[in-house]
mmCIF file of C-alpha atoms in Angstrom:
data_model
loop_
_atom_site.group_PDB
_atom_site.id
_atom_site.type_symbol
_atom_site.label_atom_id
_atom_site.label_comp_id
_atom_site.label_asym_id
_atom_site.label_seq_id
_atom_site.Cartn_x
_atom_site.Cartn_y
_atom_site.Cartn_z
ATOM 1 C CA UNK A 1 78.180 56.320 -44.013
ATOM 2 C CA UNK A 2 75.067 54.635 -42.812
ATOM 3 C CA UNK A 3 76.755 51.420 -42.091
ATOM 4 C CA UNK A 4 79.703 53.394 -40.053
ATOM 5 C CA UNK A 5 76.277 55.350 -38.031
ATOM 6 C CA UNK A 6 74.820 51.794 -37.079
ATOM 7 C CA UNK A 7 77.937 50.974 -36.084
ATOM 8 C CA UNK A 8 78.546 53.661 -33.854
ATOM 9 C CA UNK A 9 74.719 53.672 -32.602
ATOM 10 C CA UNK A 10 75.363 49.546 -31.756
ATOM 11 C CA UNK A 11 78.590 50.465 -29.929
ATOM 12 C CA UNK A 12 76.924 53.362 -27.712
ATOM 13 C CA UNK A 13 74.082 50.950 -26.765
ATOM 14 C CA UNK A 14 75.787 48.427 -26.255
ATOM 15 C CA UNK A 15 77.930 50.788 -23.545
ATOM 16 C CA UNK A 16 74.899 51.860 -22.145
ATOM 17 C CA UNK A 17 74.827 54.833 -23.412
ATOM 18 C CA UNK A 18 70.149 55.971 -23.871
ATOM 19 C CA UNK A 19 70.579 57.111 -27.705
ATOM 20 C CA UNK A 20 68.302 59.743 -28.812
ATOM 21 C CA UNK A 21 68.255 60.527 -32.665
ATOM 22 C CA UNK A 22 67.171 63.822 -34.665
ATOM 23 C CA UNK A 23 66.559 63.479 -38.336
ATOM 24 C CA UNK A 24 66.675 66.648 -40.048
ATOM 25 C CA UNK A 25 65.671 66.667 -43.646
ATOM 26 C CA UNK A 26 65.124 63.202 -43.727
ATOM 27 C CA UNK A 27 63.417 63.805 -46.570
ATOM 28 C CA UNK A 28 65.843 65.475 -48.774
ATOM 29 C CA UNK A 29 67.885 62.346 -49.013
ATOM 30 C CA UNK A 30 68.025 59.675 -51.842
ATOM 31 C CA UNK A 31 65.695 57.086 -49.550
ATOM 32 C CA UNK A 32 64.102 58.972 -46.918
ATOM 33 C CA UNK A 33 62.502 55.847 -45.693
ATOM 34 C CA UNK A 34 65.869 54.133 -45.524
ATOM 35 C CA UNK A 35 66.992 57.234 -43.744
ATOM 36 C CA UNK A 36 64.439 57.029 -41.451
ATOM 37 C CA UNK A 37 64.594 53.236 -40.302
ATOM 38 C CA UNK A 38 68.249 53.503 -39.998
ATOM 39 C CA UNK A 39 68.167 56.390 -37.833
ATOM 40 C CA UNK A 40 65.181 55.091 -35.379
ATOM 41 C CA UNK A 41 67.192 51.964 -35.529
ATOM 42 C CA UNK A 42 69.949 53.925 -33.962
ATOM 43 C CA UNK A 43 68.318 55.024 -30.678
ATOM 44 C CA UNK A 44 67.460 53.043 -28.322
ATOM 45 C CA UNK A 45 63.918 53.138 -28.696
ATOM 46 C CA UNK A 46 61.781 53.687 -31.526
ATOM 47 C CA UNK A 47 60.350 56.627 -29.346
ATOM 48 C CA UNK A 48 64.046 58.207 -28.949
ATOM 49 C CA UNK A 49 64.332 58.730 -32.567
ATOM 50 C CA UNK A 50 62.316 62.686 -33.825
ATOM 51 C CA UNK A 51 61.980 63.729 -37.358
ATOM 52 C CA UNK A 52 61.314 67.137 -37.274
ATOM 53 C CA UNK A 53 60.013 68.590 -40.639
ATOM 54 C CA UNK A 54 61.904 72.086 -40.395
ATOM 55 C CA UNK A 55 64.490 73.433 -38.070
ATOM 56 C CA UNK A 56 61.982 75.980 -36.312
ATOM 57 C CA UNK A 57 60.413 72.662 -34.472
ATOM 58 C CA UNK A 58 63.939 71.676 -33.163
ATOM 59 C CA UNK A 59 63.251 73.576 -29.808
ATOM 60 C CA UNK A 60 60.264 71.846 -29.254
ATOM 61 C CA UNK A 61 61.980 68.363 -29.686
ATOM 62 C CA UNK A 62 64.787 69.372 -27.420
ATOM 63 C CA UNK A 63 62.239 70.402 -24.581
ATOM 64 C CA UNK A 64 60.905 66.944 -25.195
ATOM 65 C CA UNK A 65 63.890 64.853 -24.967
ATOM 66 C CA UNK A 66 64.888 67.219 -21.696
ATOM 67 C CA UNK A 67 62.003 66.483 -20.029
ATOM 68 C CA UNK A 68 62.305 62.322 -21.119
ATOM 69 C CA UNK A 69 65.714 62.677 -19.289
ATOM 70 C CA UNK A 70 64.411 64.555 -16.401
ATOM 71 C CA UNK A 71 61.471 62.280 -15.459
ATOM 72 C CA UNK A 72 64.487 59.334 -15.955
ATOM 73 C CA UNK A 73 66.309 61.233 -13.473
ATOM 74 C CA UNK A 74 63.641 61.511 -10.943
ATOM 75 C CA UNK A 75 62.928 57.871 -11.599
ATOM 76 C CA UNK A 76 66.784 56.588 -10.479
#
């Protein structure tokens, strides 16, 4: 499964495609820290990639990425 993911995350970026990444109980997984580097590896920037530690801070992350993709926006 992970190797199919980086696939699909190399494919998108290599489109173009900005990848953002959420992690949700990253931690609940065999490796978390494999979890974890595999996933920021996905987006396109380390920054891109949030590991929220319970699903109550998921509107807070959203917000975030919205207003990432705003200011990009405004920028183009």
């Amino acid at each position: 499964m992970n190797t199919r993911t980086s696939q699909t995350c190399a494919n998108a970026k290599a489109a173009g495609i900005n990848v953002y990444v959420i992690g949700l109980a990253t931690d609940n997984t065999s490796n978390p820290t494999a979890v974890r580097a595999m996933l920021t590896g996905c987006a396109s920037d380390p920054g891109q990639a949030y590991f929220p530690s319970a699903p109550s801070e998921l509107n807070s992350v959203f917000r975030t990425i919205a207003q990432q993709l705003a200011a990009l926006r405004l920028a183009q």
